[in-house]
Tab-separated table of N, CA, C and O in Angstrom:
chain	number	residue	atom	x	y	z
A	10	MET	N	38.194	-2.126	-42.694
A	10	MET	CA	36.805	-1.780	-42.915
A	10	MET	C	36.631	-1.360	-44.378
A	10	MET	O	37.461	-0.652	-44.928
A	11	LYS	N	35.565	-1.808	-45.013
A	11	LYS	CA	35.296	-1.443	-46.398
A	11	LYS	C	34.960	0.045	-46.500
A	11	LYS	O	34.637	0.702	-45.515
A	12	GLU	N	35.041	0.573	-47.718
A	12	GLU	CA	34.699	1.979	-47.964
A	12	GLU	C	33.201	2.175	-47.708
A	12	GLU	O	32.371	1.431	-48.234
A	13	LEU	N	32.869	3.156	-46.889
A	13	LEU	CA	31.477	3.397	-46.529
A	13	LEU	C	30.901	4.537	-47.344
A	13	LEU	O	31.596	5.497	-47.668
A	14	GLU	N	29.615	4.428	-47.669
A	14	GLU	CA	28.918	5.489	-48.388
A	14	GLU	C	28.763	6.704	-47.476
A	14	GLU	O	28.454	6.577	-46.296
A	15	THR	N	28.980	7.883	-48.033
A	15	THR	CA	28.835	9.124	-47.284
A	15	THR	C	27.500	9.770	-47.629
A	15	THR	O	27.144	9.887	-48.796
A	16	LEU	N	26.767	10.170	-46.603
A	16	LEU	CA	25.509	10.900	-46.783
A	16	LEU	C	25.625	12.256	-46.115
A	16	LEU	O	26.208	12.373	-45.046
A	17	LYS	N	25.057	13.267	-46.752
A	17	LYS	CA	24.947	14.574	-46.113
A	17	LYS	C	23.536	14.685	-45.566
A	17	LYS	O	22.569	14.462	-46.278
A	18	ILE	N	23.444	15.002	-44.282
A	18	ILE	CA	22.132	15.145	-43.653
A	18	ILE	C	22.095	16.470	-42.900
A	18	ILE	O	23.135	17.040	-42.586
A	19	ALA	N	20.903	16.921	-42.606
A	19	ALA	CA	20.735	18.134	-41.809
A	19	ALA	C	20.233	17.731	-40.433
A	19	ALA	O	19.355	16.878	-40.311
A	20	ASN	N	20.804	18.351	-39.407
A	20	ASN	CA	20.325	18.065	-38.057
A	20	ASN	C	19.083	18.903	-37.775
A	20	ASN	O	18.592	19.617	-38.649
A	21	GLN	N	18.576	18.845	-36.560
A	21	GLN	CA	17.331	19.555	-36.230
A	21	GLN	C	17.469	21.069	-36.360
A	21	GLN	O	16.488	21.763	-36.542
A	22	ASP	N	18.704	21.584	-36.255
A	22	ASP	CA	18.938	23.018	-36.395
A	22	ASP	C	19.154	23.425	-37.841
A	22	ASP	O	19.395	24.595	-38.126
A	23	GLY	N	19.131	22.461	-38.766
A	23	GLY	CA	19.334	22.750	-40.168
A	23	GLY	C	20.793	22.720	-40.601
A	23	GLY	O	21.099	22.952	-41.760
A	24	LYS	N	21.707	22.446	-39.676
A	24	LYS	CA	23.130	22.383	-39.990
A	24	LYS	C	23.434	21.070	-40.698
A	24	LYS	O	23.043	20.003	-40.235
A	25	GLU	N	24.142	21.155	-41.847
A	25	GLU	CA	24.489	19.948	-42.595
A	25	GLU	C	25.710	19.276	-42.004
A	25	GLU	O	26.636	19.934	-41.544
A	26	MET	N	25.690	17.943	-42.028
A	26	MET	CA	26.857	17.177	-41.591
A	26	MET	C	26.952	15.928	-42.463
A	26	MET	O	25.982	15.524	-43.096
A	27	GLU	N	28.148	15.353	-42.505
A	27	GLU	CA	28.363	14.136	-43.268
A	27	GLU	C	28.441	12.953	-42.319
A	27	GLU	O	29.071	13.033	-41.274
A	28	ILE	N	27.772	11.876	-42.715
A	28	ILE	CA	27.853	10.642	-41.952
A	28	ILE	C	28.286	9.525	-42.892
A	28	ILE	O	28.097	9.612	-44.107
A	29	LYS	N	28.873	8.502	-42.327
A	29	LYS	CA	29.295	7.319	-43.082
A	29	LYS	C	28.342	6.186	-42.746
A	29	LYS	O	28.222	5.791	-41.584
A	30	VAL	N	27.652	5.663	-43.746
A	30	VAL	CA	26.646	4.621	-43.541
A	30	VAL	C	27.313	3.258	-43.379
A	30	VAL	O	28.060	2.825	-44.255
A	31	ILE	N	27.048	2.614	-42.248
A	31	ILE	CA	27.545	1.257	-42.023
A	31	ILE	C	26.538	0.257	-42.579
A	31	ILE	O	26.881	-0.618	-43.346
A	32	THR	N	25.272	0.422	-42.209
A	32	THR	CA	24.220	-0.438	-42.739
A	32	THR	C	22.857	0.170	-42.417
A	32	THR	O	22.738	1.056	-41.580
A	33	ILE	N	21.849	-0.339	-43.088
A	33	ILE	CA	20.458	0.019	-42.800
A	33	ILE	C	19.749	-1.264	-42.392
A	33	ILE	O	19.883	-2.292	-43.056
A	34	LEU	N	19.028	-1.210	-41.279
A	34	LEU	CA	18.265	-2.359	-40.783
A	34	LEU	C	16.777	-2.071	-40.901
A	34	LEU	O	16.367	-0.924	-40.827
A	35	LYS	N	16.003	-3.132	-41.035
A	35	LYS	CA	14.539	-3.017	-41.017
A	35	LYS	C	13.986	-4.008	-40.004
A	35	LYS	O	14.573	-5.069	-39.796
A	36	THR	N	12.870	-3.640	-39.393
A	36	THR	CA	12.201	-4.592	-38.515
A	36	THR	C	11.660	-5.736	-39.374
A	36	THR	O	11.447	-5.564	-40.580
A	37	PRO	N	11.442	-6.903	-38.777
A	37	PRO	CA	10.955	-8.050	-39.562
A	37	PRO	C	9.666	-7.756	-40.346
A	37	PRO	O	9.467	-8.303	-41.428
A	38	ASP	N	8.807	-6.886	-39.816
A	38	ASP	CA	7.554	-6.579	-40.521
A	38	ASP	C	7.686	-5.359	-41.441
A	38	ASP	O	6.691	-4.884	-41.985
A	39	ASP	N	8.909	-4.840	-41.633
A	39	ASP	CA	9.194	-3.683	-42.495
A	39	ASP	C	8.499	-2.398	-42.057
A	39	ASP	O	8.344	-1.476	-42.842
A	40	SER	N	8.086	-2.326	-40.793
A	40	SER	CA	7.386	-1.126	-40.339
A	40	SER	C	8.338	0.014	-39.974
A	40	SER	O	7.931	1.176	-39.959
A	41	LYS	N	9.613	-0.318	-39.684
A	41	LYS	CA	10.594	0.702	-39.308
A	41	LYS	C	11.922	0.409	-39.972
A	41	LYS	O	12.273	-0.752	-40.195
A	42	SER	N	12.668	1.491	-40.243
A	42	SER	CA	14.029	1.374	-40.763
A	42	SER	C	14.966	2.104	-39.822
A	42	SER	O	14.609	3.136	-39.246
A	43	PHE	N	16.184	1.575	-39.705
A	43	PHE	CA	17.184	2.154	-38.820
A	43	PHE	C	18.492	2.336	-39.574
A	43	PHE	O	18.880	1.473	-40.364
A	44	LEU	N	19.155	3.427	-39.308
A	44	LEU	CA	20.441	3.711	-39.916
A	44	LEU	C	21.523	3.516	-38.864
A	44	LEU	O	21.432	4.082	-37.770
A	45	ILE	N	22.503	2.688	-39.158
A	45	ILE	CA	23.670	2.528	-38.299
A	45	ILE	C	24.809	3.231	-39.018
A	45	ILE	O	25.083	2.943	-40.193
A	46	TYR	N	25.452	4.168	-38.324
A	46	TYR	CA	26.420	5.037	-39.000
A	46	TYR	C	27.526	5.497	-38.050
A	46	TYR	O	27.467	5.282	-36.844
A	47	THR	N	28.522	6.150	-38.647
A	47	THR	CA	29.611	6.748	-37.898
A	47	THR	C	29.944	8.086	-38.546
A	47	THR	O	29.502	8.372	-39.671
A	48	PHE	N	30.722	8.896	-37.854
A	48	PHE	CA	31.169	10.160	-38.425
A	48	PHE	C	32.584	10.044	-38.973
A	48	PHE	O	32.972	10.779	-39.863
A	49	ASP	N	33.369	9.121	-38.442
A	49	ASP	CA	34.769	8.979	-38.845
A	49	ASP	C	35.115	7.506	-38.951
A	49	ASP	O	35.364	6.846	-37.948
A	50	ASP	N	35.135	6.997	-40.181
A	50	ASP	CA	35.418	5.578	-40.369
A	50	ASP	C	36.910	5.274	-40.450
A	50	ASP	O	37.310	4.145	-40.616
A	51	LYS	N	37.757	6.288	-40.294
A	51	LYS	CA	39.208	6.090	-40.355
A	51	LYS	C	39.852	6.078	-38.968
A	51	LYS	O	41.042	5.825	-38.831
A	52	ALA	N	39.096	6.351	-37.934
A	52	ALA	CA	39.640	6.407	-36.573
A	52	ALA	C	40.028	5.004	-36.092
A	52	ALA	O	39.521	3.997	-36.581
A	53	ASP	N	40.950	4.967	-35.124
A	53	ASP	CA	41.346	3.682	-34.543
A	53	ASP	C	40.180	3.022	-33.816
A	53	ASP	O	39.971	1.824	-33.900
A	54	ASN	N	39.416	3.819	-33.085
A	54	ASN	CA	38.216	3.348	-32.390
A	54	ASN	C	37.026	4.103	-32.959
A	54	ASN	O	36.876	5.294	-32.709
A	55	VAL	N	36.213	3.403	-33.718
A	55	VAL	CA	35.082	4.034	-34.401
A	55	VAL	C	33.863	4.049	-33.489
A	55	VAL	O	33.467	3.011	-32.967
A	56	ASP	N	33.287	5.235	-33.289
A	56	ASP	CA	32.022	5.354	-32.556
A	56	ASP	C	30.890	5.046	-33.520
A	56	ASP	O	30.845	5.586	-34.632
A	57	ILE	N	29.967	4.191	-33.093
A	57	ILE	CA	28.843	3.801	-33.940
A	57	ILE	C	27.564	4.355	-33.345
A	57	ILE	O	27.338	4.273	-32.143
A	58	TYR	N	26.730	4.918	-34.213
A	58	TYR	CA	25.462	5.515	-33.813
A	58	TYR	C	24.332	4.809	-34.547
A	58	TYR	O	24.535	4.245	-35.619
A	59	ALA	N	23.143	4.876	-33.973
A	59	ALA	CA	21.955	4.296	-34.612
A	59	ALA	C	20.791	5.249	-34.424
A	59	ALA	O	20.631	5.845	-33.362
A	60	SER	N	20.006	5.396	-35.480
A	60	SER	CA	18.811	6.242	-35.438
A	60	SER	C	17.709	5.576	-36.229
A	60	SER	O	17.970	4.837	-37.182
A	61	VAL	N	16.483	5.857	-35.842
A	61	VAL	CA	15.347	5.405	-36.629
A	61	VAL	C	15.166	6.418	-37.766
A	61	VAL	O	15.386	7.616	-37.584
A	62	ILE	N	14.825	5.922	-38.953
A	62	ILE	CA	14.594	6.789	-40.103
A	62	ILE	C	13.095	7.050	-40.183
A	62	ILE	O	12.310	6.120	-40.330
A	63	VAL	N	12.722	8.319	-40.078
A	63	VAL	CA	11.313	8.711	-40.084
A	63	VAL	C	11.048	9.578	-41.305
A	63	VAL	O	11.801	10.512	-41.584
A	64	GLU	N	9.974	9.259	-42.039
A	64	GLU	CA	9.607	10.093	-43.184
A	64	GLU	C	8.720	11.234	-42.696
A	64	GLU	O	7.712	11.009	-42.030
A	65	GLN	N	9.148	12.465	-43.018
A	65	GLN	CA	8.377	13.653	-42.635
A	65	GLN	C	8.363	14.635	-43.790
A	65	GLN	O	9.416	15.029	-44.289
A	66	GLU	N	7.189	15.026	-44.223
A	66	GLU	CA	7.028	16.048	-45.260
A	66	GLU	C	7.924	15.774	-46.466
A	66	GLU	O	8.713	16.613	-46.882
A	67	ASP	N	7.830	14.593	-47.040
A	67	ASP	CA	8.567	14.201	-48.241
A	67	ASP	C	10.080	14.177	-48.065
A	67	ASP	O	10.826	14.316	-49.022
A	68	SER	N	10.569	14.058	-46.841
A	68	SER	CA	12.000	13.877	-46.606
A	68	SER	C	12.181	12.907	-45.455
A	68	SER	O	11.219	12.538	-44.782
A	69	TYR	N	13.411	12.504	-45.235
A	69	TYR	CA	13.707	11.552	-44.175
A	69	TYR	C	14.471	12.239	-43.059
A	69	TYR	O	15.375	13.034	-43.302
A	70	VAL	N	14.116	11.920	-41.828
A	70	VAL	CA	14.716	12.517	-40.647
A	70	VAL	C	15.214	11.386	-39.751
A	70	VAL	O	14.557	10.352	-39.626
A	71	LEU	N	16.379	11.595	-39.140
A	71	LEU	CA	16.894	10.627	-38.172
A	71	LEU	C	16.371	11.002	-36.798
A	71	LEU	O	16.445	12.158	-36.394
A	72	ASP	N	15.820	10.031	-36.093
A	72	ASP	CA	15.210	10.288	-34.796
A	72	ASP	C	15.720	9.283	-33.770
A	72	ASP	O	16.332	8.278	-34.106
A	73	SER	N	15.432	9.555	-32.515
A	73	SER	CA	15.863	8.686	-31.413
A	73	SER	C	15.131	7.350	-31.446
A	73	SER	O	13.971	7.273	-31.854
A	74	ILE	N	15.823	6.333	-30.981
A	74	ILE	CA	15.230	5.000	-30.862
A	74	ILE	C	14.784	4.835	-29.420
A	74	ILE	O	15.597	4.913	-28.502
A	75	THR	N	13.491	4.631	-29.214
A	75	THR	CA	12.955	4.562	-27.860
A	75	THR	C	12.392	3.184	-27.506
A	75	THR	O	12.194	2.891	-26.340
A	76	ASN	N	12.157	2.347	-28.505
A	76	ASN	CA	11.568	1.042	-28.270
A	76	ASN	C	12.641	0.036	-27.847
A	76	ASN	O	13.661	-0.126	-28.522
A	77	GLU	N	12.424	-0.657	-26.731
A	77	GLU	CA	13.411	-1.605	-26.197
A	77	GLU	C	13.693	-2.754	-27.158
A	77	GLU	O	14.840	-3.176	-27.325
A	78	GLU	N	12.677	-3.267	-27.824
A	78	GLU	CA	12.873	-4.367	-28.773
A	78	GLU	C	13.706	-3.906	-29.971
A	78	GLU	O	14.538	-4.656	-30.484
A	79	ASP	N	13.479	-2.670	-30.410
A	79	ASP	CA	14.282	-2.116	-31.509
A	79	ASP	C	15.751	-2.050	-31.097
A	79	ASP	O	16.641	-2.409	-31.863
A	80	TRP	N	16.016	-1.594	-29.870
A	80	TRP	CA	17.392	-1.501	-29.378
A	80	TRP	C	18.055	-2.871	-29.323
A	80	TRP	O	19.224	-3.020	-29.663
A	81	LYS	N	17.319	-3.873	-28.894
A	81	LYS	CA	17.884	-5.230	-28.834
A	81	LYS	C	18.290	-5.701	-30.231
A	81	LYS	O	19.361	-6.288	-30.410
A	82	MET	N	17.440	-5.455	-31.223
A	82	MET	CA	17.736	-5.844	-32.601
A	82	MET	C	18.986	-5.120	-33.104
A	82	MET	O	19.867	-5.724	-33.719
A	83	ILE	N	19.092	-3.832	-32.805
A	83	ILE	CA	20.233	-3.034	-33.260
A	83	ILE	C	21.517	-3.481	-32.569
A	83	ILE	O	22.562	-3.625	-33.204
A	84	GLN	N	21.452	-3.732	-31.275
A	84	GLN	CA	22.643	-4.189	-30.555
A	84	GLN	C	23.137	-5.529	-31.098
A	84	GLN	O	24.341	-5.753	-31.239
A	85	LYS	N	22.214	-6.419	-31.426
A	85	LYS	CA	22.586	-7.699	-32.007
A	85	LYS	C	23.262	-7.496	-33.354
A	85	LYS	O	24.287	-8.110	-33.654
A	86	ALA	N	22.725	-6.614	-34.170
A	86	ALA	CA	23.306	-6.340	-35.491
A	86	ALA	C	24.697	-5.732	-35.361
A	86	ALA	O	25.619	-6.114	-36.100
A	87	ILE	N	24.882	-4.800	-34.427
A	87	ILE	CA	26.195	-4.194	-34.228
A	87	ILE	C	27.195	-5.240	-33.750
A	87	ILE	O	28.343	-5.267	-34.213
A	88	GLN	N	26.774	-6.132	-32.876
A	88	GLN	CA	27.647	-7.213	-32.408
A	88	GLN	C	28.066	-8.086	-33.576
A	88	GLN	O	29.246	-8.428	-33.728
A	89	GLU	N	27.138	-8.441	-34.448
A	89	GLU	CA	27.451	-9.273	-35.616
A	89	GLU	C	28.400	-8.538	-36.557
A	89	GLU	O	29.323	-9.144	-37.110
A	90	LEU	N	28.189	-7.252	-36.757
A	90	LEU	CA	29.060	-6.467	-37.625
A	90	LEU	C	30.480	-6.398	-37.060
A	90	LEU	O	31.458	-6.441	-37.818
A	91	SER	N	30.600	-6.300	-35.754
A	91	SER	CA	31.927	-6.185	-35.140
A	91	SER	C	32.698	-7.504	-35.226
A	91	SER	O	33.923	-7.510	-35.107
A	92	GLU	N	32.006	-8.602	-35.440
A	92	GLU	CA	32.660	-9.900	-35.536
A	92	GLU	C	33.140	-10.208	-36.947
A	92	GLU	O	33.869	-11.163	-37.159
A	93	GLU	N	32.711	-9.400	-37.911
A	93	GLU	CA	33.108	-9.638	-39.322
A	93	GLU	C	34.552	-9.281	-39.556
A	93	GLU	O	35.151	-8.477	-38.958
C-alpha cells in the first residue's frame, strides 16, 4: 500500500484523532464529498471507513452516510481500490 496522507480531525466530543486518507470521492453532480479512510494503514487487515464530508461553520465535519445510492457508489469504489 502506498504512503497515505495523515489528517488530524476532532470527533463530536472534541477529541483529536489521526486518520489515514485512502481517497476522497465526489458524487457525479459534485453535490457531496466522501472520505474513505483508515486508522492503521500498517495492519495486516486494514479496516476501511467512509464518511460524508459536511461543511459546518467554516470547518469540515465527518458525518454518517445514510443515502443508499451513496453507499452503493462507495462500496464500488472500495471494491475497485481493493483490486489495485
